[in-house]
Short mmCIF file of C-alpha atoms and ligand atoms in Angstrom, two decimals:
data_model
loop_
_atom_site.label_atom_id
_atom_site.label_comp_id
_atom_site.label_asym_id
_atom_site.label_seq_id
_atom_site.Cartn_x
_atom_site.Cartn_y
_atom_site.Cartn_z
CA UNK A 46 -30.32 3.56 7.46
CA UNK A 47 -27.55 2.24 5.10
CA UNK A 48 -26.97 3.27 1.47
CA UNK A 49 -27.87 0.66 -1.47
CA UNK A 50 -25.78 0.44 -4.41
CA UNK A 51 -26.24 -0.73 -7.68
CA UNK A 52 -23.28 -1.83 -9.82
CA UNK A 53 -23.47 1.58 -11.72
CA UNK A 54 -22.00 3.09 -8.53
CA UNK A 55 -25.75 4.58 -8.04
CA UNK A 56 -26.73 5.05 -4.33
CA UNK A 57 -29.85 5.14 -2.67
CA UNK A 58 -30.51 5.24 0.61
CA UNK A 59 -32.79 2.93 2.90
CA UNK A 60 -33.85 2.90 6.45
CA UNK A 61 -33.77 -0.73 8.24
CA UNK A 62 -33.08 -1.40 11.22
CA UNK A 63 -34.02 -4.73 13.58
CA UNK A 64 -35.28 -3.68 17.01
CA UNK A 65 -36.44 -0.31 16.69
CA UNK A 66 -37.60 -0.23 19.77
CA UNK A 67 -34.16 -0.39 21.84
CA UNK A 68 -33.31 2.76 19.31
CA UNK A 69 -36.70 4.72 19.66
CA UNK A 70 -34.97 8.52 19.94
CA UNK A 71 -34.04 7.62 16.26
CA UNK A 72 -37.61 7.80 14.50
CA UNK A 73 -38.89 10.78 16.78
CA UNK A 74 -37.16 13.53 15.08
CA UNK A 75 -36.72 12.39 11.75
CA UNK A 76 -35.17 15.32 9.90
CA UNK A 77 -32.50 15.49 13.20
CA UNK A 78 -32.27 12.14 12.52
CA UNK A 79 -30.89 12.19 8.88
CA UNK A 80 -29.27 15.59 9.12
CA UNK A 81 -27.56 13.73 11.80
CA UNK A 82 -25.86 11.39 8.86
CA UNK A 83 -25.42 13.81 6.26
CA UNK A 84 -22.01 13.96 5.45
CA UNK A 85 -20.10 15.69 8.56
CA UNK A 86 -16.31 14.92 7.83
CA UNK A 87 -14.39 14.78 10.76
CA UNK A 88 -10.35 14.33 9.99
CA UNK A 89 -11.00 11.32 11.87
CA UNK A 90 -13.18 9.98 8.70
CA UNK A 91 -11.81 8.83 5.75
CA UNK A 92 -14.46 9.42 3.29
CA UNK A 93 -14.10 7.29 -0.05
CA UNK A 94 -13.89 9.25 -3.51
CA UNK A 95 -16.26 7.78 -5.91
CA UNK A 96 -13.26 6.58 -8.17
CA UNK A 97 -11.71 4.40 -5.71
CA UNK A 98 -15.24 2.93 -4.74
CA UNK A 99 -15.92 2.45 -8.44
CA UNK A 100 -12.54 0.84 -8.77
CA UNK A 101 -13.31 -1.54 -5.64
CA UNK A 102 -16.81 -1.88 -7.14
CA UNK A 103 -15.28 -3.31 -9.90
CA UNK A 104 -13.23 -5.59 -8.67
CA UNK A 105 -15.71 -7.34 -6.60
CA UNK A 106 -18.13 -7.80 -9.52
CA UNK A 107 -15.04 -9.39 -11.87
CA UNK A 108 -14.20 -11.62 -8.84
CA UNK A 109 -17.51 -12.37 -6.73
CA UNK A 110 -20.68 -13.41 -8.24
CA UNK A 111 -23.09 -9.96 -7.46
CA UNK A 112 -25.85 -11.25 -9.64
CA UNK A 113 -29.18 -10.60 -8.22
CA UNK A 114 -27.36 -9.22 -4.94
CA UNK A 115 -27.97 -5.89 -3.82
CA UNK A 116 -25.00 -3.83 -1.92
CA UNK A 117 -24.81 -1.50 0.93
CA UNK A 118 -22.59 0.81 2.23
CA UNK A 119 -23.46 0.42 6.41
CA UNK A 120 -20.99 3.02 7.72
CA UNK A 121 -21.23 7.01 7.76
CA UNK A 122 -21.39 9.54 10.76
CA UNK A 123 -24.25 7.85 13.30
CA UNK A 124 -24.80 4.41 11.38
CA UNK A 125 -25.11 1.35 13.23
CA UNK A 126 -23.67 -1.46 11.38
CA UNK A 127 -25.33 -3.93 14.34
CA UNK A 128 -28.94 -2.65 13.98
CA UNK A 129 -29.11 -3.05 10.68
CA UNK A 130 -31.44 -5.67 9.21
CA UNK A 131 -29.72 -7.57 6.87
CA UNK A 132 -31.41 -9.62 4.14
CA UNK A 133 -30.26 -12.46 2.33
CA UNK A 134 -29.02 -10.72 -0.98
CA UNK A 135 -27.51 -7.96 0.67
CA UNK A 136 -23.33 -7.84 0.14
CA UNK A 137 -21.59 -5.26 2.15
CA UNK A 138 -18.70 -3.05 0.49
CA UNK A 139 -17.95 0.00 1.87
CA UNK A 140 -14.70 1.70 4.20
CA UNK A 141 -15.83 1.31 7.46
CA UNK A 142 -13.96 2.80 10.71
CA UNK A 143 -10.68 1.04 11.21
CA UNK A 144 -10.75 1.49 14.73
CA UNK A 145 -13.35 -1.71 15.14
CA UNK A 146 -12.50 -3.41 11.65
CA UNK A 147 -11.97 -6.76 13.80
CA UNK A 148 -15.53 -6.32 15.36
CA UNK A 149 -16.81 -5.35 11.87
CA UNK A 150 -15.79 -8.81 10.21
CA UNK A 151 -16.50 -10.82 13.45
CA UNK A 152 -20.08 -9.93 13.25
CA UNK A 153 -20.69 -10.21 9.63
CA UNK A 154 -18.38 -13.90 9.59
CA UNK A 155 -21.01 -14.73 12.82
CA UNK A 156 -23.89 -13.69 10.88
CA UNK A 157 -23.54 -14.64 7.16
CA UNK A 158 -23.15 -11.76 5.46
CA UNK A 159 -21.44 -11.61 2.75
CA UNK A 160 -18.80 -8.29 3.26
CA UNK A 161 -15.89 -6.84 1.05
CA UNK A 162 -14.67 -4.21 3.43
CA UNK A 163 -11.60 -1.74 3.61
CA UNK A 164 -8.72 -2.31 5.92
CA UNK A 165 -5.57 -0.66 6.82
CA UNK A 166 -2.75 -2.14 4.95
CA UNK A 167 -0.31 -2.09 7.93
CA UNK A 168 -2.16 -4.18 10.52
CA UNK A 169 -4.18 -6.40 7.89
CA UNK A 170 -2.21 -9.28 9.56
CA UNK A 171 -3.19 -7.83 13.12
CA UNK A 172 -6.33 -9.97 13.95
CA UNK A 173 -6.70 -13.62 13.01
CA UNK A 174 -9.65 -13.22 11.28
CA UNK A 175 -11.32 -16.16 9.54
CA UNK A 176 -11.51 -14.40 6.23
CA UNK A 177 -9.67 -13.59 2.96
CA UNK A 178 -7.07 -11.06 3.42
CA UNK A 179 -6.85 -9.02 0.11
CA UNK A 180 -3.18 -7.13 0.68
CA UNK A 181 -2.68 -4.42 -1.86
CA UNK A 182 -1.10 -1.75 0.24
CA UNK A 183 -3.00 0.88 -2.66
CA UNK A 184 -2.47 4.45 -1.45
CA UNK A 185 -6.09 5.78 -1.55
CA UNK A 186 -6.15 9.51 -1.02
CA UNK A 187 -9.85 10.08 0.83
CA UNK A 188 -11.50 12.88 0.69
CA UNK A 189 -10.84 14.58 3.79
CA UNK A 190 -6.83 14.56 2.27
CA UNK A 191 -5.83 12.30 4.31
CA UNK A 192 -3.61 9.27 2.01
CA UNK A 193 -3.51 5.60 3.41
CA UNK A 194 -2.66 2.64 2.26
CA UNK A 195 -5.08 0.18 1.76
CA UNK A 196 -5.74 -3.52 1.77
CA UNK A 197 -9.13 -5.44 1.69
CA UNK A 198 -10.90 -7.99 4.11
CA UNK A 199 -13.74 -10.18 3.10
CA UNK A 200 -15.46 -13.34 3.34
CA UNK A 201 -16.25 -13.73 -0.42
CA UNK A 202 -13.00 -15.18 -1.57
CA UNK A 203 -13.71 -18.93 -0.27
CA UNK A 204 -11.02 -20.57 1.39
CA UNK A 205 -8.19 -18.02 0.53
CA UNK A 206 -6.63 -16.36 3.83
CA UNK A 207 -4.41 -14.15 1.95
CA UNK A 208 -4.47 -12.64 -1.97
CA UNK A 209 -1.90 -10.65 -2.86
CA UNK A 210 -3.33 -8.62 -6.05
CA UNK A 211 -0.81 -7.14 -7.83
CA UNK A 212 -3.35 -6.05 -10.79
CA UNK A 213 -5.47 -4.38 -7.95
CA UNK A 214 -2.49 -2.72 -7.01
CA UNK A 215 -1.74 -1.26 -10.25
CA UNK A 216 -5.56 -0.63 -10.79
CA UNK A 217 -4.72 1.61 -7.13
CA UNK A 218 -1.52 3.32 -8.41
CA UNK A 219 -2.77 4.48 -11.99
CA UNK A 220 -5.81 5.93 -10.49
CA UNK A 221 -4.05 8.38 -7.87
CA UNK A 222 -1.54 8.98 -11.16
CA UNK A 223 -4.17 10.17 -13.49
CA UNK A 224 -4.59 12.46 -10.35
CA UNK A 225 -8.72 11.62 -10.36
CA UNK A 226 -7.87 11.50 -6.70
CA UNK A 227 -4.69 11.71 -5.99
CA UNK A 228 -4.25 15.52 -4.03
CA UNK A 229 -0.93 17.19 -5.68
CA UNK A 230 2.17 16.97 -3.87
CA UNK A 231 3.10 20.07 -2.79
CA UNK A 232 6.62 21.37 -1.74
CA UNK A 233 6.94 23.95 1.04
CA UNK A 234 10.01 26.76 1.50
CA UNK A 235 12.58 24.94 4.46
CA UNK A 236 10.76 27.51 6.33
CA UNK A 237 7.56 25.72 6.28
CA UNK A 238 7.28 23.30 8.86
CA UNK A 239 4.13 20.50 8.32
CA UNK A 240 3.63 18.04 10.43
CA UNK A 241 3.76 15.36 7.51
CA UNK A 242 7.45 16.64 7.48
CA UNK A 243 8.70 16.15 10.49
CA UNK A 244 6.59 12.84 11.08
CA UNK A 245 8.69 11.66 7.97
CA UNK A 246 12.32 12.44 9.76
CA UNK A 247 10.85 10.56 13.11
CA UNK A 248 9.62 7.88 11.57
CA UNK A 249 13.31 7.48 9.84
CA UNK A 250 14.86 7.69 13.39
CA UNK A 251 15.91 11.45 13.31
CA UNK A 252 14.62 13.91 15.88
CA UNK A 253 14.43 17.27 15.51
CA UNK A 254 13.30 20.07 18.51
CA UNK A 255 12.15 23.87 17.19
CA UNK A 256 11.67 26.20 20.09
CA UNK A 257 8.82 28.49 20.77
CA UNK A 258 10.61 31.68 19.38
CA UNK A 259 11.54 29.76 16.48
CA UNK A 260 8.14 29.14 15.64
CA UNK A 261 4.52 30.85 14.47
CA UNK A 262 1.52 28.99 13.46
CA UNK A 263 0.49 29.06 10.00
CA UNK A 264 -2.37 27.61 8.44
CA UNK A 265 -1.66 28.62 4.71
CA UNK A 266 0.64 30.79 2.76
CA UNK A 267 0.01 33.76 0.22
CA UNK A 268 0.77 32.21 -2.21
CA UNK A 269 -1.56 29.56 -2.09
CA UNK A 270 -4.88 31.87 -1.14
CA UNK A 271 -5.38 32.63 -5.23
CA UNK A 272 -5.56 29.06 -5.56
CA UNK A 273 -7.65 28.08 -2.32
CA UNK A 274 -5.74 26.07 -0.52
CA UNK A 275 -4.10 26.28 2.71
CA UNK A 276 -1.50 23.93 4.43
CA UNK A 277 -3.05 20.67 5.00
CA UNK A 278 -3.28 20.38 8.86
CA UNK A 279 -1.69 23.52 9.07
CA UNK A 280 1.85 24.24 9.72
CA UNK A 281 4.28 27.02 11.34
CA UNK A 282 6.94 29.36 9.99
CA UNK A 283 10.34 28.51 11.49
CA UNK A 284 13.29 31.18 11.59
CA UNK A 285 16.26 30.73 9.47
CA UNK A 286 17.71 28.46 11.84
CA UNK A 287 15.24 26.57 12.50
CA UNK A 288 14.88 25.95 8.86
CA UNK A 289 18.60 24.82 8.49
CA UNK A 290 18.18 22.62 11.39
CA UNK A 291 15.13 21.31 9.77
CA UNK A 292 17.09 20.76 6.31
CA UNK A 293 20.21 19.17 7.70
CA UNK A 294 17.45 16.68 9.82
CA UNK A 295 15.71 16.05 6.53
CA UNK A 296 19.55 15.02 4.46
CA UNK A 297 20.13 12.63 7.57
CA UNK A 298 16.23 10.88 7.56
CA UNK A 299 17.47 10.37 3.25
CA UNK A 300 20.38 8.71 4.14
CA UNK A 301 18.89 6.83 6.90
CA UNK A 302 16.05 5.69 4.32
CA UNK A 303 18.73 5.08 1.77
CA UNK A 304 20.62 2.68 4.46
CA UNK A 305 18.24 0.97 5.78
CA UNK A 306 17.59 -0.50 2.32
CA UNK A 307 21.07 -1.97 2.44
CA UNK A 308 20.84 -3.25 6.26
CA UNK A 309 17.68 -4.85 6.27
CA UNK A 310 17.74 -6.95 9.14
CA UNK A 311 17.15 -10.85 8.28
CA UNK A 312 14.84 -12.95 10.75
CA UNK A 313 15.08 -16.53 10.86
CA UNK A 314 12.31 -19.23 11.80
CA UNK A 315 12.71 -21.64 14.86
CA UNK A 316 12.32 -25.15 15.44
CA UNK A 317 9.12 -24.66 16.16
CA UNK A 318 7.65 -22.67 13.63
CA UNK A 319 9.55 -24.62 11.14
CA UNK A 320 7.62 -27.73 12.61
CA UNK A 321 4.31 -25.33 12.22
CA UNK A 322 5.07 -24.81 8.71
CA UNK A 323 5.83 -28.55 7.89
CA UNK A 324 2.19 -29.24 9.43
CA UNK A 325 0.61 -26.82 7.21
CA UNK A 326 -1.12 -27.63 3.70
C1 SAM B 45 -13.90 5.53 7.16
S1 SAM B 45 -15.47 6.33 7.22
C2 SAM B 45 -16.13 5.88 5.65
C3 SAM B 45 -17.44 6.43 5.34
C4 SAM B 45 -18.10 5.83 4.07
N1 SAM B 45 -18.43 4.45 4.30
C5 SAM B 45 -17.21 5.97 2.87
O1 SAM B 45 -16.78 4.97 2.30
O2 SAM B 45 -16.92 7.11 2.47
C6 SAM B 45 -16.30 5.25 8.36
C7 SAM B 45 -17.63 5.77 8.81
O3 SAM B 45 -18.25 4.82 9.68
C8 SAM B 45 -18.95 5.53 10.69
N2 SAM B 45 -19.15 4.63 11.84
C9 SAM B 45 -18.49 4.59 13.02
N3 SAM B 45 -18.99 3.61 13.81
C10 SAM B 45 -20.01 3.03 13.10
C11 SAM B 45 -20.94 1.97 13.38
N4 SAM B 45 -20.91 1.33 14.55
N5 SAM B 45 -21.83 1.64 12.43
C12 SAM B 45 -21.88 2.28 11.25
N6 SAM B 45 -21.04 3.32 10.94
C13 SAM B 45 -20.12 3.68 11.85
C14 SAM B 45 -18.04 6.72 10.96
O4 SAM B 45 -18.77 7.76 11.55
C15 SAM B 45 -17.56 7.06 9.57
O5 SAM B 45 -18.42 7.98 8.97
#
């Protein structure tokens, strides 16, 4: 099964798959079998809000020639991109999992079709793959919550290895700023520990320990039950302590972040890769 879009953003959804035979358990219980894919969002999916895929939509139609082509969205909960029997005047755009983006491309580069995929901005550059790199480093904020940035991959952009698309970019940032998408940013008491928090001091090179006693799990406030909401990924209530602690650890990660714009470290090219780049066209 894969999902068929039209350039309205309109989905329907189609079963084909090549080799039925090797998958026979999934035609024998057919409603198992689609209640299997029906939308079961894991926080390990990042499911894409219509805006963003409209956006993306977009983008590939102003760019790409999609006349007469018919798109597909391969990937949700039990799909198998592989199996699927892919016709001439499909074009694949859709977010598929990160975790086997390389594989993704490989197999659609091998097998000529024609793919504008999602990729995670920070590793774009990870794999060499023979394809268009599309960096624009857009925080998307999916539907499970989660916000990532990300960049593009696809084999529809000729011989360009890497775009940089500032107007994509901007496209990216006004949409979570009209807030069609974006979740709002919420500020917690210093007692409220989240896990986005303290990730935020560690990843600016300040640790920070809260002990046991310190600590009780929390998965919402009061305050936020009239509204529905909770505290994404939950949290904990820290003492007054541990909330100083926490505050003094969060002024240091600033002034870390502010310094490290100063001291950015400058890297220089060798011999050798200068030689690489005087071969290059
Ligand atoms: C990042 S989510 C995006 C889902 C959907 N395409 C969207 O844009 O909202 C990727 C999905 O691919 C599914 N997936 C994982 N491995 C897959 C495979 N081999 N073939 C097809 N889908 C797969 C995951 O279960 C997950 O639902």
């Amino acid at each position: 099964m894969y999902k068929e879009i039209d350039l309205f953003g309109g989905e329907t959804a189609r079963f084909a798959y090549k080799e039925i035979s090797k998958k026979k358990n999934l035609f024998t219980d057919h409603d198992a079998f689609v209640e299997k894919f029906e939308a079961k969002k894991t926080t390990d999916d990042c499911y894409t809000p219509k805006a963003v895929f409209d956006l993306v939509l977009d983008y590939v139609n102003e760019n790409c020639d999609l006349s007469g082509k018919k798109i597909i969205r391969p990937f949700f909960p039990g799909g198998d991109f592989e199996a699927i029997e892919y016709q001439p005047d499909h074009v694949v755009i859709d977010n598929p999992p990160f975790s086997i983006i390389s594989k993704i491309c490989r197999f659609y580069i091998a097998n000529n079709v024609p793919f504008f995929l999602f990729a995670p901005h920070l590793t774009l550059f990870g794999s060499d793959i023979d394809c268009t790199h599309i960096v624009v480093g857009g925080n998307i904020t999916y539907e499970n919550g989660a916000v990532v940035k990300t960049s593009f991959l696809s084999n529809m952009f000729g011989d360009a290895k890497i775009i940089g698309d500032a107007e994509l970019y901007e496209k990216f940032k006004k949409l979570e700023a009209f807030g069609k998408v974006a979740l709002p940013k919420y500020e917690y008491p210093d007692n409220v520990v989240t896990v986005s928090g303290i990730s935020w001091m560690v990843e600016k090179g300040v640790s920070i320990k809260i002990d046991k006693k310190s600590a009780k799990h929390c998965r919402g406030l009061a305050s936020q039950k009239p509204h529905g909401k909770t505290i994404f990924g939950s949290g904990f209530l820290v003492s007054e302590k541990a909330a100083a602690e926490k505050a003094a650890a969060e002024r240091a990660a600033a002034e870390r972040a502010a310094a490290e714009k100063v001291n950015a470290m400058v890297w220089e090219l060798s011999e050798r890769e200068i030689q690489i780049i005087k071969s290059l066209g």
